[in-house]
């Protein structure tokens, strides 16, 4: 019988697991569940005899992919697939997919929650500031960036975006001001919300030059990946700009130094929390299950990312 593994170190809400189970079992397949595993070897062992796998930020490296003797498809229930070794998938003839857009609203809401928190001095009782009228720069106008823009307009923010893959016309249709360089975005906007993927081109690309060019009372909001930040540059900005704040959905490598020296100027979630809502779990988890069933039954490869 076709076996579908859910391997989630950070489990989906029960309602999402129940929904995935129904889709998988209605298709005549068997569901195998591996949650909150403590060692990577548990994942390696669990994938050994399944045909398909649904993962989140779980590390599907070469060892995992090669261990999947019967593996035909692996779906990242979410947007970023930097956790999957795509070359290993391709070499083994495994189709890798993501589920674009399915958890975007959840991530956008968290970006905003953290922005409000920063503006209100982490709710420490002192007088903060408001977001209305402030300039927000959206760095990459994809699925999450679009939801961030919608919320920002509700807050009365002045919204800008930079994205070389989205036309000026498309942004202007959404009421967003299009900037044509990343430098211009950081120089213009007091708040910048990051929505770029982590890849060879973007890793460490958010550097001292960009961050130090931001206007007074700058705040960087990172619900993307910690790897896109040049942490040496980040620490230098923290040291040189007492008005600079950084809020991030996941702790940076340099958390200890920031925590020790820069009280009140940061907030870090203990685990990646952006997509951790039952709605996002249901949207992304069920989409992943449907994509697997469709692929196995009809060969449909929509959303394949290793082509
Ligand atoms: C994504 O890329 O979709 C988000 O970072 C969510 O990741 P998660 O499913 O591990 O919470």
Short mmCIF file of C-alpha atoms and ligand atoms in Angstrom, two decimals:
data_model
loop_
_atom_site.label_atom_id
_atom_site.label_comp_id
_atom_site.label_asym_id
_atom_site.label_seq_id
_atom_site.Cartn_x
_atom_site.Cartn_y
_atom_site.Cartn_z
CA UNK A 1 0.00 0.00 0.00
CA UNK A 2 1.19 3.56 -0.75
CA UNK A 3 2.53 5.11 2.45
CA UNK A 4 2.55 8.84 3.21
CA UNK A 5 4.74 10.10 6.04
CA UNK A 6 4.13 13.32 7.97
CA UNK A 7 7.50 14.18 9.54
CA UNK A 8 7.16 17.30 11.65
CA UNK A 9 9.53 18.24 14.42
CA UNK A 10 7.10 21.12 15.07
CA UNK A 11 3.72 19.34 14.76
CA UNK A 12 0.70 20.59 12.85
CA UNK A 13 -2.47 21.37 14.84
CA UNK A 14 -4.52 18.19 15.41
CA UNK A 15 -7.26 19.46 13.08
CA UNK A 16 -4.70 19.60 10.25
CA UNK A 17 -3.37 16.09 10.96
CA UNK A 18 -6.96 14.78 11.00
CA UNK A 19 -7.65 16.49 7.66
CA UNK A 20 -4.48 15.11 6.08
CA UNK A 21 -5.30 11.61 7.37
CA UNK A 22 -8.75 11.78 5.75
CA UNK A 23 -7.37 12.85 2.36
CA UNK A 24 -4.66 10.16 2.47
CA UNK A 25 -6.98 7.36 3.63
CA UNK A 26 -9.79 8.34 1.23
CA UNK A 27 -7.22 7.89 -1.56
CA UNK A 28 -6.57 4.35 -0.30
CA UNK A 29 -3.14 5.23 1.14
CA UNK A 30 -1.72 4.73 4.64
CA UNK A 31 -0.61 7.61 6.87
CA UNK A 32 2.54 7.33 9.00
CA UNK A 33 3.06 10.03 11.65
CA UNK A 34 6.41 11.16 13.08
CA UNK A 35 6.09 14.21 15.33
CA UNK A 36 8.43 16.02 17.75
CA UNK A 37 11.27 13.64 16.93
CA UNK A 38 14.42 14.14 18.97
CA UNK A 39 17.08 12.81 16.60
CA UNK A 40 17.54 13.26 12.85
CA UNK A 41 18.03 9.48 12.68
CA UNK A 42 14.32 9.10 13.59
CA UNK A 43 13.45 10.99 10.39
CA UNK A 44 15.98 8.94 8.37
CA UNK A 45 14.43 5.70 9.69
CA UNK A 46 10.84 6.83 9.20
CA UNK A 47 11.32 7.79 5.53
CA UNK A 48 12.94 4.43 4.67
CA UNK A 49 9.82 2.67 3.39
CA UNK A 50 7.35 5.44 2.51
CA UNK A 51 6.34 6.61 -0.97
CA UNK A 52 5.66 10.23 -0.07
CA UNK A 53 6.50 12.66 2.71
CA UNK A 54 5.06 15.91 4.05
CA UNK A 55 7.47 18.09 6.01
CA UNK A 56 7.72 21.62 7.42
CA UNK A 57 11.13 23.14 8.28
CA UNK A 58 12.42 19.61 8.85
CA UNK A 59 15.85 19.03 7.32
CA UNK A 60 15.51 16.82 4.25
CA UNK A 61 19.20 16.56 3.42
CA UNK A 62 20.99 14.07 1.15
CA UNK A 63 21.03 11.40 3.86
CA UNK A 64 17.26 11.64 4.33
CA UNK A 65 16.47 11.65 0.60
CA UNK A 66 18.78 8.71 -0.08
CA UNK A 67 17.28 6.78 2.84
CA UNK A 68 13.85 6.97 1.15
CA UNK A 69 14.17 3.77 -0.87
CA UNK A 70 10.59 4.06 -2.23
CA UNK A 71 10.33 7.86 -2.01
CA UNK A 72 8.71 9.46 -5.05
CA UNK A 73 7.61 12.84 -3.72
CA UNK A 74 8.40 15.14 -0.81
CA UNK A 75 6.22 18.18 -0.12
CA UNK A 76 7.26 21.07 2.05
CA UNK A 77 3.97 22.23 3.61
CA UNK A 78 4.91 25.89 3.40
CA UNK A 79 6.77 28.37 1.23
CA UNK A 80 10.53 28.16 1.78
CA UNK A 81 12.21 24.94 0.60
CA UNK A 82 15.79 25.81 1.58
CA UNK A 83 15.58 22.84 3.98
CA UNK A 84 15.35 20.31 1.13
CA UNK A 85 18.41 19.10 -0.79
CA UNK A 86 16.93 19.58 -4.25
CA UNK A 87 19.98 18.17 -6.06
CA UNK A 88 19.67 14.95 -4.04
CA UNK A 89 15.95 14.77 -4.95
CA UNK A 90 16.67 15.28 -8.65
CA UNK A 91 19.50 12.73 -8.63
CA UNK A 92 17.14 10.16 -7.13
CA UNK A 93 14.15 11.07 -9.31
CA UNK A 94 12.17 12.40 -6.34
CA UNK A 95 9.74 15.26 -7.01
CA UNK A 96 10.02 18.09 -4.46
CA UNK A 97 7.14 20.55 -4.06
CA UNK A 98 6.09 23.40 -1.79
CA UNK A 99 2.60 24.79 -1.13
CA UNK A 100 2.96 28.48 -2.05
CA UNK A 101 0.62 30.99 -0.45
CA UNK A 102 -1.02 28.59 1.97
CA UNK A 103 0.49 29.95 5.19
CA UNK A 104 1.17 33.51 4.01
CA UNK A 105 -1.52 35.31 6.00
CA UNK A 106 -0.30 33.72 9.24
CA UNK A 107 3.25 34.92 8.58
CA UNK A 108 2.05 38.42 7.65
CA UNK A 109 0.01 38.69 10.86
CA UNK A 110 3.06 37.75 12.91
CA UNK A 111 5.20 40.33 11.07
CA UNK A 112 2.65 42.94 12.03
CA UNK A 113 2.31 41.71 15.60
CA UNK A 114 6.07 42.06 16.04
CA UNK A 115 6.04 45.50 14.40
CA UNK A 116 3.40 46.75 16.84
CA UNK A 117 5.38 45.24 19.70
CA UNK A 118 8.53 47.10 18.62
CA UNK A 119 6.63 50.39 18.17
CA UNK A 120 5.25 49.99 21.72
CA UNK A 121 8.67 49.27 23.25
CA UNK A 122 7.88 45.59 23.81
CA UNK A 123 4.91 46.66 26.02
CA UNK A 124 7.29 47.73 28.80
CA UNK A 125 4.98 50.47 30.11
CA UNK A 126 6.81 53.42 28.48
CA UNK A 127 5.37 55.66 25.75
CA UNK A 128 5.81 54.11 22.33
CA UNK A 129 4.96 55.30 18.84
CA UNK A 130 2.22 54.58 16.29
CA UNK A 131 2.52 52.96 12.88
CA UNK A 132 0.04 55.29 11.12
CA UNK A 133 1.83 57.54 8.64
CA UNK A 134 5.16 55.72 8.97
CA UNK A 135 6.96 54.35 5.92
CA UNK A 136 6.98 50.56 5.56
CA UNK A 137 9.26 48.88 3.01
CA UNK A 138 8.28 45.40 1.89
CA UNK A 139 11.38 43.55 0.73
CA UNK A 140 9.97 41.09 -1.83
CA UNK A 141 6.37 41.46 -2.87
CA UNK A 142 5.30 37.81 -3.00
CA UNK A 143 2.50 36.00 -1.18
CA UNK A 144 3.48 37.14 2.33
CA UNK A 145 4.50 40.63 1.21
CA UNK A 146 1.06 41.15 -0.32
CA UNK A 147 -0.73 40.28 2.92
CA UNK A 148 1.66 42.55 4.86
CA UNK A 149 0.79 45.38 2.45
CA UNK A 150 -2.95 44.84 2.96
CA UNK A 151 -2.63 44.98 6.75
CA UNK A 152 -0.27 47.98 6.57
CA UNK A 153 -2.79 49.94 4.53
CA UNK A 154 -5.39 49.25 7.23
CA UNK A 155 -2.96 50.73 9.75
CA UNK A 156 -2.58 53.84 7.56
CA UNK A 157 1.09 53.22 6.78
CA UNK A 158 2.83 54.60 3.71
CA UNK A 159 3.69 51.37 1.90
CA UNK A 160 6.66 50.81 -0.46
CA UNK A 161 8.01 47.61 -1.98
CA UNK A 162 11.05 46.38 -3.85
CA UNK A 163 10.85 43.20 -5.90
CA UNK A 164 12.71 42.78 -9.20
CA UNK A 165 10.22 40.06 -10.22
CA UNK A 166 7.04 42.16 -9.77
CA UNK A 167 6.12 44.99 -12.12
CA UNK A 168 5.57 48.60 -11.06
CA UNK A 169 2.06 48.37 -12.56
CA UNK A 170 1.16 45.34 -10.42
CA UNK A 171 2.33 47.11 -7.26
CA UNK A 172 0.59 50.36 -8.14
CA UNK A 173 -2.65 48.45 -8.78
CA UNK A 174 -2.41 47.33 -5.13
CA UNK A 175 -1.79 50.91 -3.99
CA UNK A 176 1.89 50.23 -3.21
CA UNK A 177 4.75 52.52 -4.20
CA UNK A 178 7.33 50.65 -6.26
CA UNK A 179 11.01 51.29 -5.56
CA UNK A 180 13.57 50.16 -8.09
CA UNK A 181 16.53 49.29 -5.89
CA UNK A 182 17.07 47.59 -2.60
CA UNK A 183 19.24 50.53 -1.48
CA UNK A 184 16.36 52.92 -2.09
CA UNK A 185 13.99 50.73 -0.03
CA UNK A 186 16.23 50.74 3.06
CA UNK A 187 17.10 54.44 2.70
CA UNK A 188 13.43 55.40 2.45
CA UNK A 189 11.64 53.21 5.00
CA UNK A 190 11.72 53.38 8.80
CA UNK A 191 10.22 49.88 8.94
CA UNK A 192 11.41 47.14 6.60
CA UNK A 193 9.69 43.74 6.50
CA UNK A 194 11.76 40.96 4.95
CA UNK A 195 10.16 38.36 2.66
CA UNK A 196 13.05 37.11 0.55
CA UNK A 197 13.92 33.41 0.33
CA UNK A 198 17.25 32.07 1.61
CA UNK A 199 19.44 31.04 -1.31
CA UNK A 200 22.99 31.52 -2.54
CA UNK A 201 22.18 35.03 -3.78
CA UNK A 202 20.34 36.27 -0.68
CA UNK A 203 22.30 34.72 2.20
CA UNK A 204 23.98 37.49 4.28
CA UNK A 205 22.64 40.07 1.80
CA UNK A 206 21.02 42.24 4.49
CA UNK A 207 24.22 43.92 5.55
CA UNK A 208 25.62 46.89 7.46
CA UNK A 209 25.41 49.24 4.45
CA UNK A 210 21.67 48.63 3.98
CA UNK A 211 20.74 48.63 7.66
CA UNK A 212 22.78 51.70 8.58
CA UNK A 213 21.15 53.66 5.74
CA UNK A 214 17.66 53.28 7.28
CA UNK A 215 15.95 56.44 8.62
CA UNK A 216 15.89 57.35 12.32
CA UNK A 217 14.15 54.89 14.66
CA UNK A 218 14.66 52.11 12.15
CA UNK A 219 13.08 48.72 12.73
CA UNK A 220 13.88 45.56 10.77
CA UNK A 221 11.21 42.86 10.84
CA UNK A 222 12.38 39.39 9.81
CA UNK A 223 9.84 36.65 9.25
CA UNK A 224 11.95 35.23 6.41
CA UNK A 225 15.14 33.36 7.36
CA UNK A 226 17.97 34.22 9.75
CA UNK A 227 20.50 33.22 7.07
CA UNK A 228 19.68 36.29 4.93
CA UNK A 229 21.12 38.57 7.62
CA UNK A 230 24.82 39.40 7.77
CA UNK A 231 25.03 39.11 11.55
CA UNK A 232 28.39 40.90 11.79
CA UNK A 233 26.78 43.88 10.08
CA UNK A 234 23.70 43.56 12.28
CA UNK A 235 25.81 43.73 15.45
CA UNK A 236 27.67 46.76 14.09
CA UNK A 237 24.36 48.57 13.47
CA UNK A 238 23.13 47.69 16.96
CA UNK A 239 26.36 49.16 18.37
CA UNK A 240 26.37 52.33 16.25
CA UNK A 241 22.64 53.13 16.15
CA UNK A 242 20.92 53.21 19.56
CA UNK A 243 17.66 53.94 17.69
CA UNK A 244 17.78 50.64 15.71
CA UNK A 245 15.50 47.71 16.56
CA UNK A 246 15.37 44.16 15.23
CA UNK A 247 12.42 41.78 15.62
CA UNK A 248 12.71 38.30 14.19
CA UNK A 249 10.72 35.11 13.89
CA UNK A 250 13.60 32.88 14.99
CA UNK A 251 16.63 33.65 17.09
CA UNK A 252 19.77 34.88 15.31
CA UNK A 253 23.10 33.15 15.84
CA UNK A 254 24.27 36.27 17.70
CA UNK A 255 21.30 36.23 20.12
CA UNK A 256 23.51 36.03 23.23
CA UNK A 257 25.37 39.26 22.39
CA UNK A 258 22.20 41.16 21.45
CA UNK A 259 20.41 39.98 24.59
CA UNK A 260 23.33 40.97 26.80
CA UNK A 261 23.93 44.44 25.34
CA UNK A 262 20.76 45.78 23.75
CA UNK A 263 17.85 45.37 26.17
CA UNK A 264 14.49 46.56 24.83
CA UNK A 265 15.66 46.79 21.20
CA UNK A 266 14.82 43.28 19.99
CA UNK A 267 12.32 40.46 20.10
CA UNK A 268 12.96 36.89 18.97
CA UNK A 269 10.48 34.02 18.88
CA UNK A 270 11.91 30.90 20.55
CA UNK A 271 10.87 28.73 17.57
CA UNK A 272 9.76 29.68 14.06
CA UNK A 273 6.17 30.76 14.77
CA UNK A 274 5.04 32.57 11.59
CA UNK A 275 3.07 29.67 10.16
CA UNK A 276 2.12 28.22 13.53
CA UNK A 277 -1.67 28.77 13.43
CA UNK A 278 -4.29 26.07 12.98
CA UNK A 279 -5.55 27.88 9.87
CA UNK A 280 -2.10 27.88 8.24
CA UNK A 281 -1.51 24.25 9.30
CA UNK A 282 -4.82 23.24 7.72
CA UNK A 283 -4.20 25.26 4.54
CA UNK A 284 -0.63 24.07 3.97
CA UNK A 285 -1.06 20.53 5.33
CA UNK A 286 -4.18 19.73 3.31
CA UNK A 287 -2.71 21.30 0.17
CA UNK A 288 0.36 19.07 0.60
CA UNK A 289 -1.82 15.97 0.99
CA UNK A 290 -3.91 16.85 -2.08
CA UNK A 291 -0.74 17.48 -4.12
CA UNK A 292 0.65 14.07 -3.14
CA UNK A 293 -2.58 12.22 -3.99
CA UNK A 294 -2.84 14.02 -7.33
CA UNK A 295 0.82 13.31 -8.18
CA UNK A 296 0.61 9.62 -7.30
CA UNK A 297 -2.73 9.09 -9.05
CA UNK A 298 -2.23 11.29 -12.14
CA UNK A 299 1.44 12.33 -12.26
CA UNK A 300 0.51 16.02 -11.76
CA UNK A 301 3.68 18.00 -10.96
CA UNK A 302 2.23 21.46 -10.34
CA UNK A 303 4.33 23.21 -7.66
CA UNK A 304 7.40 21.08 -8.35
CA UNK A 305 10.45 23.09 -7.29
CA UNK A 306 13.30 20.82 -8.51
CA UNK A 307 12.96 21.15 -12.26
C1 LIG B 1 7.58 28.72 5.39
O1 LIG B 1 8.62 28.76 4.73
O2 LIG B 1 6.51 28.33 4.91
C2 LIG B 1 7.59 29.26 6.80
O3 LIG B 1 8.88 29.61 7.19
C3 LIG B 1 6.95 28.32 7.80
O4 LIG B 1 7.78 27.31 8.28
P1 LIG B 1 7.21 26.19 9.28
O5 LIG B 1 6.21 25.36 8.57
O6 LIG B 1 8.40 25.40 9.72
O7 LIG B 1 6.57 26.89 10.46
#
